[in-house]
Every structure is written in C-alpha cells, then in structure tokens.
Coordinates of C-alpha atoms in Angstrom, one line a residue:
Chain A
M339 CA -30.0 -78.9 42.0
P340 CA -29.6 -77.1 45.1
Y341 CA -27.3 -80.3 45.5
R342 CA -23.8 -79.7 45.2
R343 CA -20.9 -81.5 43.2
T344 CA -17.4 -82.0 44.7
P345 CA -15.0 -81.0 41.9
K346 CA -13.5 -84.0 41.5
V347 CA -17.3 -84.5 40.7
E348 CA -17.1 -82.8 38.6
A349 CA -13.9 -83.0 36.7
R350 CA -15.4 -87.4 36.9
L351 CA -18.2 -86.2 35.2
A352 CA -16.2 -83.9 32.4
E353 CA -13.4 -86.6 31.6
T354 CA -16.8 -88.6 30.5
R355 CA -18.4 -86.4 28.6
E356 CA -15.1 -85.5 26.5
R357 CA -14.7 -89.2 26.4
I358 CA -18.7 -89.7 24.4
I359 CA -17.3 -86.9 22.4
K360 CA -13.8 -88.2 20.5
A361 CA -15.1 -91.8 20.9
A362 CA -18.3 -90.4 18.5
L363 CA -15.5 -88.0 16.5
K364 CA -14.0 -91.1 16.3
L365 CA -16.7 -93.7 14.6
V366 CA -17.8 -91.3 12.8
A367 CA -14.3 -90.6 10.8
R368 CA -14.1 -94.0 10.5
G369 CA -18.2 -94.7 8.5
G370 CA -20.1 -91.3 9.4
Y371 CA -22.7 -90.7 11.4
A372 CA -24.5 -94.0 9.9
A373 CA -22.0 -95.4 12.1
A374 CA -22.1 -93.8 15.2
N375 CA -25.6 -94.5 16.6
I376 CA -25.6 -94.4 20.2
P377 CA -24.6 -97.9 21.6
A378 CA -21.7 -98.8 19.3
I379 CA -21.2 -94.6 20.7
A380 CA -21.8 -96.3 24.0
A381 CA -19.3 -99.4 23.3
E382 CA -16.2 -97.5 22.2
V383 CA -16.9 -95.6 26.0
D384 CA -17.7 -99.2 27.5
I385 CA -20.6 -96.7 29.7
S386 CA -24.1 -97.9 29.3
A387 CA -26.6 -96.6 25.9
G388 CA -28.4 -95.3 29.0
L389 CA -25.6 -92.7 30.7
I390 CA -25.1 -91.0 27.8
Y391 CA -28.4 -90.0 28.0
R392 CA -27.2 -88.0 30.8
Y393 CA -24.4 -85.9 29.1
F394 CA -26.7 -85.1 25.8
A395 CA -30.2 -84.5 26.8
T396 CA -30.4 -85.7 22.7
K397 CA -29.1 -87.3 19.6
A398 CA -28.0 -83.9 19.3
D399 CA -27.2 -82.5 21.2
L400 CA -23.8 -85.0 20.9
F401 CA -24.1 -84.2 17.2
N402 CA -24.3 -80.8 17.5
E403 CA -21.3 -80.7 19.5
V404 CA -19.5 -83.6 17.6
F405 CA -19.7 -81.5 14.2
K406 CA -19.1 -78.8 16.2
R407 CA -15.6 -79.2 16.9
A408 CA -14.9 -81.1 13.6
A409 CA -15.8 -78.5 11.7
Q410 CA -13.5 -76.0 14.1
T411 CA -10.0 -78.5 13.1
E412 CA -11.1 -77.3 9.6
I413 CA -12.4 -73.7 9.6
D414 CA -8.5 -73.5 12.1
A415 CA -7.1 -74.9 8.9
C416 CA -9.0 -72.6 6.3
A417 CA -8.0 -69.5 8.5
A418 CA -3.8 -70.1 8.4
A419 CA -4.5 -70.7 5.0
F420 CA -6.3 -67.2 5.3
D421 CA -3.3 -65.2 7.3
T422 CA -0.7 -65.9 5.0
E423 CA 0.7 -63.1 2.3
G424 CA 0.1 -62.6 -1.4
T425 CA -2.7 -61.8 -4.0
V426 CA -6.0 -61.9 -3.0
R427 CA -6.2 -65.1 -5.3
E428 CA -3.4 -67.0 -4.6
R429 CA -4.5 -66.4 -0.5
L430 CA -8.6 -67.2 -1.9
A431 CA -6.9 -70.8 -4.2
R432 CA -4.9 -71.4 -0.6
V433 CA -8.0 -71.9 1.6
V434 CA -9.9 -73.5 -1.7
E435 CA -7.0 -76.1 -1.7
T436 CA -6.6 -76.7 2.3
F437 CA -10.6 -77.1 2.8
A438 CA -10.4 -79.9 -0.3
R439 CA -6.9 -81.5 0.5
R440 CA -8.1 -81.8 4.4
A441 CA -11.9 -82.7 3.5
L442 CA -10.1 -86.1 0.9
R443 CA -7.8 -87.5 3.9
G444 CA -10.1 -87.9 5.6
R445 CA -12.9 -88.4 3.5
K446 CA -15.6 -89.5 5.9
L447 CA -16.0 -87.3 9.1
A448 CA -16.3 -84.7 5.4
W449 CA -18.9 -86.3 4.1
A450 CA -20.8 -86.5 7.4
L451 CA -20.4 -82.4 7.6
L452 CA -20.9 -81.6 4.2
A453 CA -23.7 -83.5 3.0
E454 CA -24.2 -87.0 4.4
P455 CA -27.8 -87.4 5.2
V456 CA -28.5 -87.6 8.4
D457 CA -31.7 -86.8 10.9
P458 CA -33.3 -82.6 10.2
P459 CA -32.4 -81.5 14.2
I460 CA -29.2 -82.6 12.6
D461 CA -29.3 -80.7 9.9
V462 CA -30.6 -77.9 10.4
A463 CA -27.6 -77.4 13.6
R464 CA -25.2 -78.9 10.5
M465 CA -25.8 -76.1 8.4
Q466 CA -24.2 -73.4 10.4
F467 CA -20.5 -74.7 10.1
R468 CA -20.5 -73.0 6.9
E469 CA -20.6 -69.5 8.3
P470 CA -17.8 -69.2 9.0
Y471 CA -16.5 -70.7 5.5
R472 CA -19.0 -67.6 3.8
A473 CA -17.2 -64.8 6.1
I474 CA -13.5 -66.5 4.9
F475 CA -14.1 -65.8 1.1
A476 CA -16.4 -62.8 1.8
R477 CA -13.9 -60.9 3.3
L478 CA -11.0 -62.6 0.7
V479 CA -13.5 -60.9 -2.3
Q480 CA -13.9 -57.7 0.0
Q481 CA -9.6 -57.1 0.3
G482 CA -9.8 -58.2 -3.8
I483 CA -11.7 -55.3 -4.5
E484 CA -10.1 -52.7 -2.7
A485 CA -6.9 -53.5 -3.6
G486 CA -7.9 -53.0 -7.4
E487 CA -7.9 -56.9 -7.5
I488 CA -11.0 -58.0 -8.0
A489 CA -13.6 -56.2 -10.2
P490 CA -16.4 -55.0 -7.6
Q491 CA -18.5 -57.9 -6.9
H492 CA -20.9 -58.7 -4.0
P493 CA -18.5 -60.0 -1.2
H494 CA -21.6 -62.3 1.1
L495 CA -23.0 -63.7 -2.7
V496 CA -19.8 -64.4 -3.5
G497 CA -18.6 -66.3 -1.1
T498 CA -22.4 -67.9 -0.4
A499 CA -21.8 -68.9 -4.2
I500 CA -18.0 -69.9 -3.6
V501 CA -18.4 -72.0 -0.3
G502 CA -21.6 -74.2 -2.7
A503 CA -19.3 -74.8 -5.6
I504 CA -16.9 -75.6 -3.2
A505 CA -19.4 -78.4 -1.1
E506 CA -21.5 -79.6 -4.5
T507 CA -17.6 -80.2 -6.5
L508 CA -16.9 -82.9 -2.7
V509 CA -19.6 -85.0 -2.4
G510 CA -19.3 -87.2 -5.5
P511 CA -15.8 -87.7 -4.4
L512 CA -16.5 -88.2 -1.1
S513 CA -19.4 -90.2 -1.0
A514 CA -17.2 -93.1 -2.4
P515 CA -15.7 -95.3 -0.2
H516 CA -11.7 -94.7 -1.7
P517 CA -9.6 -92.1 -2.6
D518 CA -9.4 -91.6 -6.4
E519 CA -6.4 -90.9 -8.5
E520 CA -8.9 -88.8 -9.8
D521 CA -8.3 -86.5 -6.4
V522 CA -5.1 -84.9 -7.4
D523 CA -6.9 -83.4 -10.7
L524 CA -9.9 -82.7 -8.9
V525 CA -7.9 -80.0 -6.2
A526 CA -7.0 -78.4 -9.1
S527 CA -9.7 -77.8 -11.2
L528 CA -12.1 -76.6 -8.6
V529 CA -9.2 -74.7 -7.2
A530 CA -9.0 -73.4 -10.9
F531 CA -12.4 -72.6 -11.0
C532 CA -12.3 -70.6 -7.8
V533 CA -9.9 -67.9 -8.7
Q534 CA -11.4 -68.3 -12.2
S535 CA -15.1 -67.1 -10.4
L536 CA -14.6 -64.0 -9.3
G537 CA -13.7 -62.3 -12.7
P538 CA -10.6 -60.9 -14.4
Q539 CA -8.6 -58.3 -12.7
P540 CA -9.4 -54.5 -13.3
T541 CA -7.2 -53.1 -16.5
A542 CA -6.5 -49.3 -16.3
A543 CA -9.1 -49.7 -19.6
N544 CA -12.2 -51.0 -17.5
P545 CA -11.0 -50.6 -13.8
S546 CA -15.3 -50.4 -12.2
R547 CA -17.7 -52.6 -13.8
R548 CA -19.7 -51.6 -10.8
R549 CA -23.0 -52.8 -9.7
R550 CA -26.1 -51.5 -8.6
H551 CA -25.6 -53.1 -5.2
E552 CA -22.2 -51.8 -4.1
Chain B
M573 CA -52.0 -111.5 -5.7
P574 CA -53.2 -114.5 -8.3
Y575 CA -56.7 -111.8 -7.7
R576 CA -57.2 -109.9 -11.7
R577 CA -58.5 -106.3 -11.0
T578 CA -61.1 -104.8 -13.3
P579 CA -60.0 -101.7 -15.8
K580 CA -62.2 -99.6 -13.6
V581 CA -61.0 -100.8 -10.1
E582 CA -57.7 -100.0 -11.8
A583 CA -58.6 -96.4 -12.7
R584 CA -60.4 -95.7 -9.6
L585 CA -56.7 -97.0 -8.3
A586 CA -54.8 -94.3 -10.1
E587 CA -56.7 -91.4 -9.9
T588 CA -56.0 -91.9 -5.4
R589 CA -52.7 -92.7 -6.3
E590 CA -53.0 -89.5 -8.4
R591 CA -55.1 -87.4 -6.1
I592 CA -52.5 -88.4 -2.8
I593 CA -49.6 -87.4 -5.4
K594 CA -51.2 -84.1 -5.7
A595 CA -52.1 -82.7 -2.4
A596 CA -48.8 -83.9 -0.9
L597 CA -47.5 -81.5 -3.5
K598 CA -49.9 -78.4 -2.4
L599 CA -49.0 -79.5 1.2
V600 CA -45.4 -79.1 0.5
A601 CA -45.3 -76.1 -2.1
R602 CA -47.2 -73.9 1.6
G603 CA -45.4 -74.6 3.5
G604 CA -42.6 -76.8 3.0
Y605 CA -41.8 -81.0 3.2
A606 CA -42.4 -80.5 6.8
A607 CA -46.2 -79.1 6.5
A608 CA -47.0 -82.5 4.5
N609 CA -47.4 -85.3 7.0
I610 CA -49.0 -87.8 6.8
P611 CA -52.3 -86.6 8.1
A612 CA -52.1 -83.1 6.5
I613 CA -52.5 -85.0 3.6
A614 CA -55.0 -87.8 4.3
A615 CA -56.8 -84.6 5.4
E616 CA -56.6 -83.5 2.0
V617 CA -57.6 -85.9 -0.1
D618 CA -60.5 -87.0 2.1
I619 CA -59.2 -91.1 3.4
S620 CA -57.8 -92.3 6.8
A621 CA -53.8 -92.1 6.4
G622 CA -53.3 -95.7 6.8
L623 CA -54.9 -95.9 3.2
I624 CA -51.8 -93.6 1.8
Y625 CA -49.9 -96.7 3.1
R626 CA -52.2 -99.0 0.5
Y627 CA -50.7 -96.6 -2.6
F628 CA -47.2 -95.7 -1.1
A629 CA -45.4 -98.3 1.0
T630 CA -43.8 -96.0 2.8
K631 CA -44.2 -92.0 3.3
A632 CA -40.1 -91.7 1.2
D633 CA -41.6 -93.3 -1.2
L634 CA -44.3 -90.9 -1.4
F635 CA -42.3 -88.5 -1.8
N636 CA -39.9 -89.7 -3.5
E637 CA -42.4 -90.1 -6.4
V638 CA -43.5 -85.8 -4.8
F639 CA -40.1 -84.5 -5.2
K640 CA -39.6 -86.2 -9.0
R641 CA -43.0 -84.7 -10.6
A642 CA -41.6 -80.7 -8.8
A643 CA -38.3 -81.4 -9.9
Q644 CA -39.5 -82.5 -13.0
T645 CA -41.0 -79.3 -13.5
E646 CA -38.4 -77.0 -12.9
I647 CA -36.3 -79.6 -14.9
D648 CA -37.8 -78.6 -18.4
A649 CA -38.1 -74.5 -17.9
C650 CA -34.6 -74.7 -17.5
A651 CA -33.6 -77.0 -20.3
A652 CA -36.1 -74.9 -22.6
A653 CA -34.0 -71.9 -21.1
F654 CA -31.0 -74.1 -22.5
D655 CA -32.1 -74.4 -26.1
T656 CA -32.7 -71.7 -26.9
E657 CA -30.1 -69.1 -29.7
G658 CA -27.1 -67.2 -28.2
T659 CA -23.8 -67.5 -26.7
V660 CA -23.1 -70.1 -24.8
R661 CA -23.0 -67.3 -22.3
E662 CA -26.4 -65.9 -22.7
R663 CA -28.1 -69.4 -22.9
L664 CA -26.3 -69.4 -19.4
A665 CA -27.1 -66.4 -18.0
R666 CA -30.3 -67.3 -18.8
V667 CA -30.6 -70.5 -17.0
V668 CA -29.8 -69.5 -13.7
E669 CA -32.3 -66.6 -14.7
T670 CA -34.6 -69.3 -15.1
F671 CA -34.3 -71.3 -12.2
A672 CA -33.3 -68.8 -9.8
R673 CA -36.3 -66.3 -10.2
R674 CA -39.0 -69.9 -10.8
A675 CA -37.4 -70.5 -7.5
L676 CA -38.0 -67.0 -5.7
R677 CA -41.5 -67.2 -6.8
G678 CA -42.4 -71.1 -5.6
R679 CA -40.2 -70.9 -2.3
K680 CA -41.2 -73.0 -0.2
L681 CA -41.4 -75.9 -2.7
A682 CA -37.9 -75.0 -4.1
W683 CA -37.1 -74.5 -0.3
A684 CA -38.1 -78.2 -0.5
L685 CA -36.4 -79.5 -2.6
L686 CA -33.3 -78.1 -2.1
A687 CA -32.5 -77.7 1.5
E688 CA -35.2 -78.4 4.3
P689 CA -33.4 -81.2 6.3
V690 CA -36.4 -84.2 5.6
D691 CA -35.2 -87.4 7.3
P692 CA -32.3 -89.2 5.6
P693 CA -34.2 -91.4 3.5
I694 CA -36.2 -88.9 1.0
D695 CA -32.3 -87.0 1.6
V696 CA -30.9 -89.7 -1.0
A697 CA -33.2 -89.7 -3.3
R698 CA -33.6 -86.3 -3.7
M699 CA -29.7 -85.6 -4.7
Q700 CA -30.3 -87.9 -7.6
F701 CA -32.3 -84.2 -8.6
R702 CA -30.2 -82.1 -8.9
E703 CA -27.7 -84.2 -11.5
P704 CA -29.7 -83.1 -15.0
Y705 CA -29.1 -79.2 -13.6
R706 CA -25.7 -81.1 -13.7
A707 CA -25.7 -82.2 -17.2
I708 CA -28.0 -78.5 -18.5
F709 CA -24.6 -76.9 -17.5
A710 CA -22.2 -79.0 -17.9
R711 CA -22.9 -78.9 -22.0
L712 CA -24.0 -75.4 -22.3
V713 CA -19.7 -75.9 -20.8
Q714 CA -18.7 -78.4 -23.0
Q715 CA -20.8 -76.3 -26.3
G716 CA -19.0 -73.2 -24.7
I717 CA -15.4 -75.1 -26.0
E718 CA -15.9 -75.9 -28.8
A719 CA -17.3 -72.4 -30.0
G720 CA -14.6 -71.0 -29.3
E721 CA -16.5 -69.3 -26.3
I722 CA -14.6 -70.2 -23.8
A723 CA -11.0 -71.8 -22.6
P724 CA -11.2 -75.3 -21.5
Q725 CA -12.0 -76.4 -18.9
H726 CA -13.9 -80.0 -16.9
P727 CA -17.0 -79.3 -18.0
H728 CA -18.9 -81.7 -15.8
L729 CA -16.9 -80.4 -12.6
V730 CA -17.2 -76.6 -13.4
G731 CA -22.0 -77.6 -14.1
T732 CA -21.4 -79.4 -10.7
A733 CA -19.9 -76.3 -9.2
I734 CA -22.7 -74.2 -10.4
V735 CA -25.1 -76.2 -9.4
G736 CA -23.7 -76.0 -5.4
A737 CA -23.2 -72.0 -6.5
I738 CA -26.9 -71.5 -6.9
A739 CA -28.6 -74.2 -4.9
E740 CA -26.4 -72.6 -1.6
T741 CA -27.3 -68.4 -3.0
L742 CA -30.9 -69.6 -3.1
V743 CA -31.2 -71.4 0.8
G744 CA -30.7 -68.3 2.6
P745 CA -33.1 -66.6 1.0
L746 CA -35.2 -69.3 0.1
S747 CA -35.5 -70.0 4.4
A748 CA -36.9 -66.3 5.1
P749 CA -40.7 -66.6 4.2
H750 CA -41.6 -63.7 2.3
P751 CA -39.9 -62.4 -0.9
D752 CA -37.2 -59.8 -0.2
E753 CA -36.7 -56.3 -1.9
E754 CA -33.5 -57.4 -2.4
D755 CA -34.8 -60.3 -4.9
V756 CA -33.9 -58.9 -8.0
D757 CA -30.5 -57.4 -7.4
L758 CA -29.9 -61.8 -5.5
V759 CA -31.3 -62.6 -9.2
A760 CA -29.2 -60.4 -10.8
S761 CA -26.1 -61.4 -8.5
L762 CA -26.1 -64.5 -9.3
V763 CA -25.8 -64.7 -13.3
A764 CA -23.5 -62.7 -12.5
F765 CA -21.4 -64.5 -10.3
C766 CA -22.5 -67.5 -13.2
V767 CA -21.1 -66.2 -16.3
Q768 CA -18.0 -64.8 -14.7
S769 CA -17.4 -67.9 -13.2
L770 CA -16.6 -69.4 -17.1
G771 CA -13.8 -67.3 -17.7
P772 CA -13.1 -64.6 -20.1
Q773 CA -13.3 -65.7 -23.6
P774 CA -10.2 -67.2 -25.4
T775 CA -7.9 -64.0 -27.2
A776 CA -6.6 -65.4 -29.9
A777 CA -3.0 -64.1 -27.7
N778 CA -4.3 -66.8 -25.5
P779 CA -6.0 -69.4 -27.2
S780 CA -6.3 -72.1 -25.0
R781 CA -5.2 -72.0 -21.2
R782 CA -5.1 -76.3 -21.5
R783 CA -5.7 -78.1 -18.0
R784 CA -3.6 -81.5 -17.4
H785 CA -7.5 -82.7 -17.5
E786 CA -8.8 -81.8 -21.0

C-alpha cells in the first residue's frame, strides 16, 4: 500500500491488535479454545467481529499468535527450572514439576495448548510449541551423559518420549472441569516416572551401555 | 419408519455400507485423513457423494467407524504380543516393538490414527482409541509389581505415560513421506526407553520403594 500511516495511527492499530490477543488469551484461559470464538473476542474488546479480520486474516493467524504467547510463558518457566543447580535428575524433576503444576493451575489454557480438539490449521501450528520442551529435556539427557550421571542414550528420542509421557498423563486430568485432590499425587508420580525413565546411574561395573546410535 | 425392508434389501444396504468403510480405509492408508474426503470415497465406491450421507449422517460418523476398525486391528496385534510368555520387561518390549513396527510399515494410517490434524468431532472420537493401549501397559505394570519384577508404582499412570512416549516419538518419523533408514534404530531406542521407564528390578536390599498412592 502506498498510503503512509502516521506514527499515531500505527500506535493505535498496534494497541487494538494487542487488546484482541489479550482478550482471546483471557477467553481461552477461562473456557478453552471452544469458548474463544470470534464474536466472543469481539464483544470482549468491544469492537465488531468483522474488524478482527482486519488485524488477523484468519482465525488460525490469531490463534497462532495467542498460543505462541501462552506457550512462551510456560517455556520460560521451564527454562528457569532447567537453569538451576543440581544433578540432572534433580533438575529434570524440577522442570517436570514446574510444567505439571502450572498446567494443573491454569488447566483450561493448558488443555487448549496440549490437547483440546481444534481446527486442523491451528493444530498444525500448535504442534510446534512442543519443540522447546523436547529441546530442554534433550539437553538435560545430554548433560547427564556427559557428566556420567546417566548411561549413554539417545538425547532427542528420550526428550521427545518424556514430552509425550507428560502430555498424555496430564490430558485426562486437565479435561476434568475442576482440580482434583489427586493432582498432588499425580505430579509426584509423573516426576518419579520421568526421573526413572532416564535409567539407573552407571556404575563402575557397568560404566557404559552404549547403543549403536551413540 | 413403519416401512419394512426385505432381507435382500437389508443385505444390499449392509454391503454398500461396508464398501464405503473399506474405500475410506484404503484412502486413509494411502494418503491419510486429508486424502479421504467424501467425493474421493464416493468415486472409489462408484456411488454419488450424496448417497454416502444416507449411510452415515455425518463425516464424523463415517470416520469414527473407519478409525475404530483400523485401531482394532492394531490393538489385536498388540494384545497378541501381550499374551506371550516371558518376563514383564520382555513382554513390554514385544508390545512396543509390535506397535512401532506396524506403525512404521503402515505409516499413513498410523499417522492418521495418532496425530494427523483432523476436524474436532473426529479428534474427540480418535482420543478414545488410546485407552486399550493404556490398559495393556497398565496390566503389564500390575503383573510386574505382583511378580516382584518391578518396584511398586502407579500402573495406570505408567501405562498412560508409555502410550504418550510411544505416540510422541513416532509422530515425527510418521509425518515423513517415506520410511527412513533410521527407523530400525528408532524402534530399538523406543523399546529400550519403555523398558527402562519401568525402573530397576527390586533387589533384596531395596525390595520396595513404595509410594503414597500404592
């Protein structure tokens, strides 16, 4: 477009765009993706539904941004748990516990990010948000192998498997409308499973159980 | 409807219904859910697209049946691996290997069953097909605890976590269009992860690491 916007107009457009994203985030956190339809978001921002499409060409574009924001907050929390002192098993336990506790606290948002049935184009985008978690777990595995704390194994595969284990375990509880008394036990059991899945500490008698792919 | 169908008409209707399901299954196996649209299925059966809706009220109804059939074949194969002789670790390894090998061989169908973005009502139905696998793994864990082969742990949670680990690990490779040379290594690493995730065999010195929920 040859037409040039003034800085003031630009700022107002950016501000409305931000309000749309925040309103969508709020609705997802309250009722999941299903509750965050365009008319509801428009009502929340107090603009017309049609106007939203001037800021986001498709619903998928809007939710790609909404889920990206929501996911980044969670990833930052897990990255902080990764950046702590301790053995690899201790740090892994902290990351898993951080993820699970936050998910169970913000259950509707976590459900929407992890498993709620969404339209196919949004599902495609949502799958990408698992990659940073895989990377965190793969690095922990790599560091554990290098430090001799865990036996040689395939860091990327183990990282992926742990992400799958966490997601699958939380999906059921998160789809329940309210927190459960068993949530505390669930977090402890999930942390125990993930730590256990790294296998035993290599001993002097059995220092390296190398596999072909290492 | 007060109108009564003759046995001959009933048989013909059942036969056409079956041909529709088989055609949809064939298309999913060849190109995933995305390739199995109603016009393509109608062309395969050589009937009009409109006629399909006389047999299945919605696309979700048809695919619920298609995915149920496909899933049952896979579940039967895993149940056969479960029903073998050996330790719980050996049998778990057989079930995981059976599932992974079959998935990598019938990759489009497996991708459609596990993770391909599908319309929300179909996604809801698809989630149920994971339950029989959870049950198989949970029973293996329970049997392992009872036989003293693995330490006390939460069978349902571990079963769920293993299903998640397998699904997440296979999603990437399955979304690739062709088999990869690394598939063999992938299966071996995945089996090793799942067996390892059960933890060490309880020793006389450390016979039971009981947790609160046991």
